[in-house]
Coordinates of C-alpha atoms and ligand atoms in Angstrom, one line a residue:
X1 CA 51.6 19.9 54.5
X2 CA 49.4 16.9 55.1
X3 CA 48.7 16.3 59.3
X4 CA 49.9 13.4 59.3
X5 CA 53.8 14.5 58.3
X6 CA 53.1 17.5 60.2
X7 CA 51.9 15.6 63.9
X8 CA 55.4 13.6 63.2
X9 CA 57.4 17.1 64.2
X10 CA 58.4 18.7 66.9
X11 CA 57.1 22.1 67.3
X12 CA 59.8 24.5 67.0
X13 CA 57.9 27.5 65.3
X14 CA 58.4 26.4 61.9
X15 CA 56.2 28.1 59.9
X16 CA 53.3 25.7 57.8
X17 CA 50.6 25.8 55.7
X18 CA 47.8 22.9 55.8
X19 CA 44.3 22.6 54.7
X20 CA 41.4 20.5 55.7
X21 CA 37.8 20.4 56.9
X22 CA 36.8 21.5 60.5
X23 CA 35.6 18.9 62.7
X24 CA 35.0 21.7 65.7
X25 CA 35.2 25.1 66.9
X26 CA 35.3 25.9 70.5
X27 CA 36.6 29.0 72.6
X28 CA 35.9 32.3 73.9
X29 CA 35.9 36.2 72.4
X30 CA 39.6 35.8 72.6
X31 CA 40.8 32.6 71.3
X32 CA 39.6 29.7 69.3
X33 CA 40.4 26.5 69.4
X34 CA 39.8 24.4 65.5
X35 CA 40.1 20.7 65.4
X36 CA 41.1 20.0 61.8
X37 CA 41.5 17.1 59.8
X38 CA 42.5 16.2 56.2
X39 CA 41.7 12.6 55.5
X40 CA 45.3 11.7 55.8
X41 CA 45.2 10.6 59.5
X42 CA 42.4 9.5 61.9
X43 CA 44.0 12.3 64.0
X44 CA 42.8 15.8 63.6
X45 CA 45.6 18.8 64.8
X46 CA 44.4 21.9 67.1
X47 CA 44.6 25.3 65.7
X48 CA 44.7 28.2 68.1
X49 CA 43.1 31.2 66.6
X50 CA 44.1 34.1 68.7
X51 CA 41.4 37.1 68.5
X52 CA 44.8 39.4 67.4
X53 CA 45.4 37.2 64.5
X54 CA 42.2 36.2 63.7
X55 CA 38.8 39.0 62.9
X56 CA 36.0 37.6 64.9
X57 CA 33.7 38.0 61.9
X58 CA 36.2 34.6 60.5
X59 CA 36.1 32.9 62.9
X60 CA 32.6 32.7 63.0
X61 CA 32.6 31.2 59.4
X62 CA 34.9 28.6 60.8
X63 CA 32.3 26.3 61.6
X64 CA 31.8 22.2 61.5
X65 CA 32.3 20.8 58.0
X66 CA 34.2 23.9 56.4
X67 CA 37.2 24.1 54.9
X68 CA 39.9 26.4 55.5
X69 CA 43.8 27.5 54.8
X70 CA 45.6 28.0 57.8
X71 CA 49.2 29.8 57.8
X72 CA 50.6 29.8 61.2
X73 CA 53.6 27.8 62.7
X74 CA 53.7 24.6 64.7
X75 CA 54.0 24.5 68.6
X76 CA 54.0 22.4 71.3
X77 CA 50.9 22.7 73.1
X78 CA 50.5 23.8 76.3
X79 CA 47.4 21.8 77.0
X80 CA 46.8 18.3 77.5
X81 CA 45.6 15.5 74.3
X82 CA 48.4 16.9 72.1
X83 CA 51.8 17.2 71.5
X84 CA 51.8 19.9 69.2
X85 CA 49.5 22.4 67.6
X86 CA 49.1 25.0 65.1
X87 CA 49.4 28.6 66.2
X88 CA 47.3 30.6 63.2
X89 CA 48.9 33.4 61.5
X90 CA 46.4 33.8 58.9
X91 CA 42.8 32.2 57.7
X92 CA 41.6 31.5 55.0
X93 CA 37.5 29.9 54.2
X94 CA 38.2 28.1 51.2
X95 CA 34.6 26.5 51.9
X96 CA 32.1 27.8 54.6
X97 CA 29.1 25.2 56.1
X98 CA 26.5 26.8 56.6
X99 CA 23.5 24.1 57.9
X100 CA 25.8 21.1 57.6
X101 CA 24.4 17.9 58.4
X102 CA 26.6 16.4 60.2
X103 CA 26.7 17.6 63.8
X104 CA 30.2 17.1 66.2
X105 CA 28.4 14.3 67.5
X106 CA 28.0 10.8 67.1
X107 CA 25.6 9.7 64.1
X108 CA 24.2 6.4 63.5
X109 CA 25.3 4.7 60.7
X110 CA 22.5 3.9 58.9
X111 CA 21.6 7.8 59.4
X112 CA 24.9 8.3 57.7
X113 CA 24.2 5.9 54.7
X114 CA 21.4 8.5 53.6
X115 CA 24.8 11.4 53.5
X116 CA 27.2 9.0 51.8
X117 CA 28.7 11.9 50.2
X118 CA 29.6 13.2 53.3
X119 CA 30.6 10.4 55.4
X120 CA 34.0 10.1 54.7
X121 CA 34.4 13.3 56.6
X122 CA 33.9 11.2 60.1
X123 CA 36.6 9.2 61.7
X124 CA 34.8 6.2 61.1
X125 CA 34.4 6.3 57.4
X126 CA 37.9 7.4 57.1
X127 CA 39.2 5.0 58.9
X128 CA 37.1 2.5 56.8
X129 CA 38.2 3.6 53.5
X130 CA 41.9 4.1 54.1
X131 CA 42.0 0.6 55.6
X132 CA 40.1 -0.3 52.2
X133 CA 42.9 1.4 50.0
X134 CA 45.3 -0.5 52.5
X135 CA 43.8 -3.6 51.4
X136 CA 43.6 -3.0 48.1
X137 CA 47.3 -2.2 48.0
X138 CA 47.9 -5.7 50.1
X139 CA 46.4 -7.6 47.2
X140 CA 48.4 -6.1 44.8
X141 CA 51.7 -6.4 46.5
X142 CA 51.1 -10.1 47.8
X143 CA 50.1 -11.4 44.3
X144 CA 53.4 -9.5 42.8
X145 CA 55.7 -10.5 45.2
X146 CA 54.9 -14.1 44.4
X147 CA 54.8 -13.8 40.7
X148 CA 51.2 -13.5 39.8
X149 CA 50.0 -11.2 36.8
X150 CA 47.4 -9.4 37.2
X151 CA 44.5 -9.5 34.2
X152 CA 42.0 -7.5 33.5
X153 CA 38.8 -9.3 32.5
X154 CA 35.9 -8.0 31.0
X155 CA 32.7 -6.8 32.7
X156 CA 30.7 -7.2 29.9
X157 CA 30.0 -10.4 29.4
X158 CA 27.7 -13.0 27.8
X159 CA 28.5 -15.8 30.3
X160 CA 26.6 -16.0 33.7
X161 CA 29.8 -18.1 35.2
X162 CA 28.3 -19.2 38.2
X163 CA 25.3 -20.4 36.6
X164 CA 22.9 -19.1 39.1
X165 CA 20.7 -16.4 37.0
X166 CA 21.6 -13.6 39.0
X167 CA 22.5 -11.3 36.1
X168 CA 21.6 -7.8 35.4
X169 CA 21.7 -7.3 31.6
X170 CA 22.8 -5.0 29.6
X171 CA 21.2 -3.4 26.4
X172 CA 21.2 0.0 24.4
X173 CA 17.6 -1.5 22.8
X174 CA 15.2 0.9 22.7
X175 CA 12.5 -0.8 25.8
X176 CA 9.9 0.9 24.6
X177 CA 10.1 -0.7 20.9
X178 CA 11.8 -3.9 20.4
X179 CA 13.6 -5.9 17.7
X180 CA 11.4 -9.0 17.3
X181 CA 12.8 -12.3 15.5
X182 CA 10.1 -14.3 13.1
X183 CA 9.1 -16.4 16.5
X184 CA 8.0 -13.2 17.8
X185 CA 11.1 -12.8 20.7
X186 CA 13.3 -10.4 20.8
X187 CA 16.3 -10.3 18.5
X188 CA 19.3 -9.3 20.4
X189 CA 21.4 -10.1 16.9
X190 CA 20.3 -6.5 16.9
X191 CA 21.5 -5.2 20.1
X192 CA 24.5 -3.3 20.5
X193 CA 27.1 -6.5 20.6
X194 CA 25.1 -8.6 18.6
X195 CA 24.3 -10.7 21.3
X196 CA 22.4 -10.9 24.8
X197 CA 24.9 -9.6 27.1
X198 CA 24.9 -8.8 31.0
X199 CA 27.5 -7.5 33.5
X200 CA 29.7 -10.3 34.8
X201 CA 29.3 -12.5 38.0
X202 CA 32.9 -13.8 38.0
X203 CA 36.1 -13.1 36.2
X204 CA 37.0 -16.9 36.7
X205 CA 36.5 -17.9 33.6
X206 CA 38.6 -15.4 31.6
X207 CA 41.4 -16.0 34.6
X208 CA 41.5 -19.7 33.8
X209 CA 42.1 -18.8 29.8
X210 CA 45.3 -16.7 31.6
X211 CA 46.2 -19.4 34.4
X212 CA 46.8 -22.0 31.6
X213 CA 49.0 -19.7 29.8
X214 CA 50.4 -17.4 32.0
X215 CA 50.9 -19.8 34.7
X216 CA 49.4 -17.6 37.6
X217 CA 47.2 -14.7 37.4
X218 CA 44.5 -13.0 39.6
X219 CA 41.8 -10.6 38.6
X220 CA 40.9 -7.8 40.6
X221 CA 37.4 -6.0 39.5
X222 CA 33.7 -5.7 40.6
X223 CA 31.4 -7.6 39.9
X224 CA 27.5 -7.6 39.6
X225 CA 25.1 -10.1 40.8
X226 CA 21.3 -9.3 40.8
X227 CA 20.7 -11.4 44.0
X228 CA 17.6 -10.4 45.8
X229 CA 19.0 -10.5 49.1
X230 CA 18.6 -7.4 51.2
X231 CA 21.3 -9.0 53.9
X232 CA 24.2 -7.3 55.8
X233 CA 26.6 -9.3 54.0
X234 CA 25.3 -9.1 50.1
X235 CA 25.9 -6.1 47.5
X236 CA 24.3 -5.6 44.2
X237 CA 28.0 -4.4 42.9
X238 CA 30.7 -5.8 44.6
X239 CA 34.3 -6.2 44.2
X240 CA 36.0 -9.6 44.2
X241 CA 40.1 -11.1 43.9
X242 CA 40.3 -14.1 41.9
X243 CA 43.5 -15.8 41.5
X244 CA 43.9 -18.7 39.3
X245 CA 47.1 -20.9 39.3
X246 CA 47.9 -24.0 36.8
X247 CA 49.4 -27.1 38.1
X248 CA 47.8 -26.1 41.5
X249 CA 45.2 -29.0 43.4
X250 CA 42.3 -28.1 46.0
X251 CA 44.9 -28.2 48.5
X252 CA 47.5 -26.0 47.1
X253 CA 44.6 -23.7 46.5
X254 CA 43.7 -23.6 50.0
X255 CA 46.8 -23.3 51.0
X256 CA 47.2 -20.3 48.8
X257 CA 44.3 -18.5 50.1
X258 CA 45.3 -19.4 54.3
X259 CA 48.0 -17.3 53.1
X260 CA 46.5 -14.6 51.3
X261 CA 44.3 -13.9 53.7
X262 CA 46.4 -14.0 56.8
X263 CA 48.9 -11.1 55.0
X264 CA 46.1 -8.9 54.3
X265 CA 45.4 -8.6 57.7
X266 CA 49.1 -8.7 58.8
X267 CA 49.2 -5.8 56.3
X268 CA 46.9 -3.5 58.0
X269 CA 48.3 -3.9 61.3
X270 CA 51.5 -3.2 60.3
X271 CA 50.2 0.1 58.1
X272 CA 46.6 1.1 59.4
X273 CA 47.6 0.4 63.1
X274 CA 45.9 4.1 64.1
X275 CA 42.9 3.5 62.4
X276 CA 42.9 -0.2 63.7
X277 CA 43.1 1.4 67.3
X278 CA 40.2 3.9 66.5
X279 CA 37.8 0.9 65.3
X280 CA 38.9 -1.3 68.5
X281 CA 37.4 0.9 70.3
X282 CA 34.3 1.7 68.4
X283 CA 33.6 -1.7 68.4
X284 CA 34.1 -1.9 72.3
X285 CA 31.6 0.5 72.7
X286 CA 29.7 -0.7 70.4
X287 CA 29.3 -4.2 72.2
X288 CA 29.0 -2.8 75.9
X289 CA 25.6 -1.4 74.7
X290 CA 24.8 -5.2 73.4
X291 CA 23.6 -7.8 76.3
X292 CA 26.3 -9.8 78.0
X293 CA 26.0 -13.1 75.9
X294 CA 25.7 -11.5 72.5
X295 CA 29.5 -9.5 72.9
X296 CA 32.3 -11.1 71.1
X297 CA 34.8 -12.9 73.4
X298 CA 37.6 -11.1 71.8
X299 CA 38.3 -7.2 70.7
X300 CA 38.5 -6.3 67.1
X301 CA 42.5 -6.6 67.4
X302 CA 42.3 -9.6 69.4
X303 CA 40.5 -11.3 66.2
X304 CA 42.6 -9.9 63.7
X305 CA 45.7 -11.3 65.6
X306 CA 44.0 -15.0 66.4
X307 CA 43.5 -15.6 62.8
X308 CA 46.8 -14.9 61.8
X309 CA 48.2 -16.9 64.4
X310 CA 46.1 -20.0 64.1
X311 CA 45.6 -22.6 61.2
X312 CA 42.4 -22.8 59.7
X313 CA 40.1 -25.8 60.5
X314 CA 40.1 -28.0 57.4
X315 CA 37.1 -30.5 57.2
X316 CA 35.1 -32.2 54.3
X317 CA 31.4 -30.8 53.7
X318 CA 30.4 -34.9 54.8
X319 CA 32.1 -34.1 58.3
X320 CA 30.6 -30.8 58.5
X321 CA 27.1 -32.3 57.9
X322 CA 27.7 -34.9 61.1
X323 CA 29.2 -32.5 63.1
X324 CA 26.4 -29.9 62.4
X325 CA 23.5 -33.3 62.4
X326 CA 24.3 -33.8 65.9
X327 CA 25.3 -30.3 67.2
X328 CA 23.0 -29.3 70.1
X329 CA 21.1 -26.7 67.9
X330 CA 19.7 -29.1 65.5
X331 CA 18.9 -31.3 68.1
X332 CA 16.7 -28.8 69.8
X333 CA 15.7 -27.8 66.7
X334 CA 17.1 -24.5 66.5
X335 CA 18.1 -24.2 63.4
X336 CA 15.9 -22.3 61.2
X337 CA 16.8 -24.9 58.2
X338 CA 17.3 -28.2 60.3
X339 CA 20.3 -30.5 58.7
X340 CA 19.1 -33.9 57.8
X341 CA 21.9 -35.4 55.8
X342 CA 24.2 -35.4 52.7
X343 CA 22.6 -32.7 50.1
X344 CA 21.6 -30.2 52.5
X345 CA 23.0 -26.5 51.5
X346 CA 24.7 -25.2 54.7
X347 CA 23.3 -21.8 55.4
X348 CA 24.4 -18.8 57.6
X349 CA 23.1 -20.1 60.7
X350 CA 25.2 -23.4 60.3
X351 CA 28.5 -21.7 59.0
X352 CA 28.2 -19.6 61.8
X353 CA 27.8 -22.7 64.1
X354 CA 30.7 -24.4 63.4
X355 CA 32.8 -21.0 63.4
X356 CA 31.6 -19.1 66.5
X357 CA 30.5 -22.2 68.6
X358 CA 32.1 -25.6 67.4
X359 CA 35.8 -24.5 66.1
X360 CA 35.7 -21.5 67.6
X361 CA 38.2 -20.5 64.4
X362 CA 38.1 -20.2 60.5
X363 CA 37.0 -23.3 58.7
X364 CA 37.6 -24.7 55.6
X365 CA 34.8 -26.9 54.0
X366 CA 35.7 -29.3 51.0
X367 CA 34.0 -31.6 49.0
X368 CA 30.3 -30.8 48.3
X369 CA 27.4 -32.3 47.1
X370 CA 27.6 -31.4 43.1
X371 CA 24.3 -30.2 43.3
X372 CA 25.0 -27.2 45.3
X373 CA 27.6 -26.1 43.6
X374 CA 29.1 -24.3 39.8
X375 CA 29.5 -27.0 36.6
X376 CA 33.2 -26.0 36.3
X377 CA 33.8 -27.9 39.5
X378 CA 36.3 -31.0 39.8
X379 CA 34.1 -34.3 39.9
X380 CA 35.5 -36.4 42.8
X381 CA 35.9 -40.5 42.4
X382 CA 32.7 -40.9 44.3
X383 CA 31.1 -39.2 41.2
X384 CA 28.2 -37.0 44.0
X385 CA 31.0 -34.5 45.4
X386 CA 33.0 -31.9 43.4
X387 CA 36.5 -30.5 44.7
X388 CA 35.3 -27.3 46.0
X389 CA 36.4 -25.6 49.3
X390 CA 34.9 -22.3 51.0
X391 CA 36.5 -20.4 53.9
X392 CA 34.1 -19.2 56.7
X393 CA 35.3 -16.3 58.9
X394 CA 33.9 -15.5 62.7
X395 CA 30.8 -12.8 62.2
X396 CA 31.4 -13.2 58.5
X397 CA 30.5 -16.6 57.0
X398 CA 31.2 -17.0 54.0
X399 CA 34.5 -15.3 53.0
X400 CA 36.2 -17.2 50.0
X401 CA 35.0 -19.7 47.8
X402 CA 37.1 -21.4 45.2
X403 CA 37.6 -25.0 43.8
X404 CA 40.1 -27.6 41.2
X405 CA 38.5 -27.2 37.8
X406 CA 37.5 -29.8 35.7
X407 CA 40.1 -30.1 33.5
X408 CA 38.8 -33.0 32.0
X409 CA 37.1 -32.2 28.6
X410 CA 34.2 -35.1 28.9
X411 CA 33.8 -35.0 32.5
X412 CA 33.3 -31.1 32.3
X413 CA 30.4 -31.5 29.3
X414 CA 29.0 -34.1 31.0
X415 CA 28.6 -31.5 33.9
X416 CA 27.6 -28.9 31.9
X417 CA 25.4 -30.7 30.0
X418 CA 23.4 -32.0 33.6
X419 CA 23.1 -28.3 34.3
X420 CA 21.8 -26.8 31.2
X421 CA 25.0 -24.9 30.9
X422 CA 25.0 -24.2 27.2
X423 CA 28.3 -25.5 25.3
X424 CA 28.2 -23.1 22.7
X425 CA 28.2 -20.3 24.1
X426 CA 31.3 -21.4 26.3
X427 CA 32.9 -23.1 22.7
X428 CA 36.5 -20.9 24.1
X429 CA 36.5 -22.1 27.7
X430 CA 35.5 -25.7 26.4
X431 CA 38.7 -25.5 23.7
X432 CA 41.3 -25.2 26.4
X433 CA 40.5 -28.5 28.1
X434 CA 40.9 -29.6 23.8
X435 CA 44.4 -27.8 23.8
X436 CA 47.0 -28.3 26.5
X437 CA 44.5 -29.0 29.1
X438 CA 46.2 -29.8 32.5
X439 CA 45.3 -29.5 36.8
X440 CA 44.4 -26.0 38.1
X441 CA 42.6 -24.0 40.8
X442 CA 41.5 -20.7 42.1
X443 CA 38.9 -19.1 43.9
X444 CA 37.4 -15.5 44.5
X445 CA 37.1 -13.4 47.7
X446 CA 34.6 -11.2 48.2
X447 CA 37.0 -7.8 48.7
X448 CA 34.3 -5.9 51.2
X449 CA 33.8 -8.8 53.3
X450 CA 37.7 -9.0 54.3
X451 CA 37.3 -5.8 54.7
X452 CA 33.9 -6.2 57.3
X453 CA 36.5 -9.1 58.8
X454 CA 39.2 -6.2 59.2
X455 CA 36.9 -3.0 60.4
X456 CA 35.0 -4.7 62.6
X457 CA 31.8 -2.8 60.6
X458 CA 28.8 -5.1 60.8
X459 CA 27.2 -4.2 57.5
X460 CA 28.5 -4.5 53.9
X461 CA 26.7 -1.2 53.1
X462 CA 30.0 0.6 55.2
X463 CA 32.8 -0.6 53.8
X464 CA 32.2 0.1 50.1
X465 CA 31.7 4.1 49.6
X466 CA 28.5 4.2 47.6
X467 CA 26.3 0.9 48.0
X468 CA 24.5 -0.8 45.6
X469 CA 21.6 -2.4 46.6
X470 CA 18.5 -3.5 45.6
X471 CA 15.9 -0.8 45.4
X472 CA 19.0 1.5 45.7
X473 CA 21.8 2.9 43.4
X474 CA 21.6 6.3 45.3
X475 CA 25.1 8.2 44.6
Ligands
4AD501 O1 31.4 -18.1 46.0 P1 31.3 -17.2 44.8 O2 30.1 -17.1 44.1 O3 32.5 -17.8 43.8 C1 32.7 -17.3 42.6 O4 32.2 -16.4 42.1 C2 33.9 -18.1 41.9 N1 33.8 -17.8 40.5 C3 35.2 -17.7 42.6 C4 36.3 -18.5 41.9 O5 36.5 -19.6 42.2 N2 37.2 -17.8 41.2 O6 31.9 -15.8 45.2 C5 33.1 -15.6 45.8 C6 33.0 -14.7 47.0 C7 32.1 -15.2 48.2 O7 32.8 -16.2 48.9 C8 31.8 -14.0 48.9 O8 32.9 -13.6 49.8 C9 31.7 -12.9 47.8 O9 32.5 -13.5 46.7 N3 30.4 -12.6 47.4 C10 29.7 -11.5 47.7 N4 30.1 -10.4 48.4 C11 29.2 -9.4 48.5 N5 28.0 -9.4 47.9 C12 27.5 -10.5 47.3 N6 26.3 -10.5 46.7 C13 28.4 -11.6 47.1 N7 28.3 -12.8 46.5 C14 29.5 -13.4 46.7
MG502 MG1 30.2 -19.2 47.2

């Protein structure tokens, strides 16, 4: 029986069998007491091990990080932090642990990165990664319930969708001996697809094909991007929703994903409400080592609640740019990158301006400069902005980002044509805006910064189980 069914019961001596791995073993020559858990609940259940039942040579085998069988039946317990325990009949060691590495006591995180194989085995990792399986499930079921089909699109690809180089590509060439072409580069007609190919950015531009068929799908797969950006908040391999809806306008699409997000996080405290408790407090603890001013105003739950109550801040990047030009910080000259005007790329220290200090709540930013943003981007009258939108989250920045496409077939090569986006290659995305063209809009979330947002876990390197990052693909 999984503990989690089994702390549900009373304890009225029926008998049970559970497994799981031992998180501690304390006691005297005659009893021992075995916290045990089995990934199905932040909650571990006591086993008493009387000396009559148990052979003290066991019981010393029963030590952190092994696995056992216990038959025995279910109690209430007589002491205090539990409402029932296990009373052990028989053990068995499926697994014993000798020198494990992780001690009964608190590790830092970055210590437990280096044991990623093991760190699911604490509460804090399993908390994380059952709230990430929660989420994953809340994409699913929010998409479906409204209608949405789910597509598969490819991860190899030989499009760079968001135009911004960051590919890794992909080749069974032999490296040390290369195909050259009479100018004397290499000739990728002899590579394994014929072509240069490279893992995929983005599955928007597949989704779109489906959007203006299927009427609304979303994609649901990771995605690679070759940044070289050794931040908290960027992964080499990362995993990304991208819904795509025909008919819809920037403001449907925001609309959309206001929603979307908002029922994730509903989700979680209506299923994960344990594990949300367990990282509330973590994060308390957490903070009361930081100094006073740099502790959030609110508790993990706290958050999670004020964004699902209040609307999101909706205001046009040209808005954003004032409000930021004569904020306090730039001013003073405080920001790293000071804002001058129209153009200007809004970095981390200004998104997180206008969240944490200014609105004080998520914010929606529309309508940027076309120069900072992808060619498949609806051109706005003014012919300098494009109909793009990102959502920026407390602590997180950047969250969602998502736009209208250009639906318009000379618009769009005019576009692509500016940014040495090349036509041919893209000949199928350019033929639907040829056939049946009409208004739609999607955007893409970055899946392990939600779930940052929802854990409370300050670096994207502990919410996905095995990290990829640059200099390491260790796992
Ligand atoms: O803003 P991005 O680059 O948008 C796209 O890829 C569009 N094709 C989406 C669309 O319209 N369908 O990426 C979307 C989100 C970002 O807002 C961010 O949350 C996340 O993906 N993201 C990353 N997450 C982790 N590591 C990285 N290196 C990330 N790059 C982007
Ligand atoms: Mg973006």
């Amino acid at each position: 029986m999984k503990i989690k069914e089994i702390l549900q019961l009373e304890g009225n001596e029926q008998k049970i069998n559970l497994k799981g791995w031992v998180r501690t073993r304390r006691g005297s020559k005659h009893v021992s007491f075995i916290a045990l858990n089995d990934g199905s609940t932040i909650n571990s259940i006591q086993v008493v091990a009387e000396a009559i039942n148990c052979e003290e040579e066991l019981v010393k085998q029963i030590t952190t990080g092994s696995c056992i069988s216990v038959n025995g039946k279910l109690v209430s317990s007589k002491g205090s932090g539990q409402a029932v325990e296990i009373l052990a009949k028989t053990i068995e060691i499926l697994g014993s642990a000798d020198e494990y590495p992780l001690q009964p006591k608190k590790h830092s995180l970055e210590f437990l990165r280096g044991k990623a194989h093991l760190r699911f085995r604490t509460n804090t990792f399993s908390a994380v990664f059952r709230l990430r399986h929660t989420l994953t499930f809340a994409v699913h079921k929010f998409f479906n319930d409204k209608g949405f089909f789910n597509l598969h699109t490819p991860i190899i690809t030989g499009t760079d969708a968001e135009g911004a180089g960051e590919i890794f590509q992909i080749t069974n060439l032999d490296l040390e001996n290369l195909p050259k072409n009479e100018e004397g580069k290499i000739d990728f007609s002899a590579d394994f697809f014929g072509s240069k190919t490279n893992l995929t950015v983005s599955g928007q531009l597949e989704a779109e094909l489906g959007a203006l068929a299927l009427g609304q799908v979303y994609t649901f797969g990771p995605t690679f991007r070759a940044e070289n950006s050794n931040t908290s908040r960027h992964l080499s391999e990362f995993w990304m929703i991208e819904p795509e809806v025909a008919f819809a306008d920037l403001n449907e699409n925001i609309d959309l994903a206001e929603e979307f997000l908002k029922y994730c996080i509903q989700y979680c405290i209506e299923h994960n409400a344990e594990d949300l408790r367990f990282l509330d407090a973590r994060m308390e603890e957490e903070e009361s080592k930081l100094k006073k001013e740099e502790r959030s105003e609110m508790s993990l739950l706290e958050r999670l609640q004020f964004v699902i109550e209040n609307n999101f801040v909706r205001l046009t990047y040209r808005e954003a740019i004032d409000v930021l030009r004569n904020s306090k910080p730039n001013k003073k000259k405080k920001f790293q990158y000071p804002i001058n005007g129209f153009g200007d790329d809004l970095k981390s220290e200004h998104e997180r301006y206008l969240v944490e200090n200014k609105y004080k709540k998520p914010v929606i930013i529309t309508d940027y400069p076309k120069g900072i943003k992808a060619f498949y981007m609806r051109m706005n009258e003014d012919g300098e902005t494009v109909r793009a939108m990102d959502i920026l989250f407390p602590t997180i920045g950047e969250i969602v980002g998502g736009s209208q496409r250009e639906e318009r077939l000379d618009k769009l090569q005019e576009r692509m044509e500016e940014m040495d986006v090349c036509q041919k290659e893209l000949w199928w995305y350019l033929e639907t805006r040829k056939f049946g063209t009409c208004t739609h809009s999607g955007f893409g979330l970055g899946f392990e910064r939600l779930i940052m947002f929802v854990t409370g876990m300050k670096n994207i390197r502990d919410v996905i189980p095995f990290p990829r990052t640059p200099q390491n693909a260790e796992f």
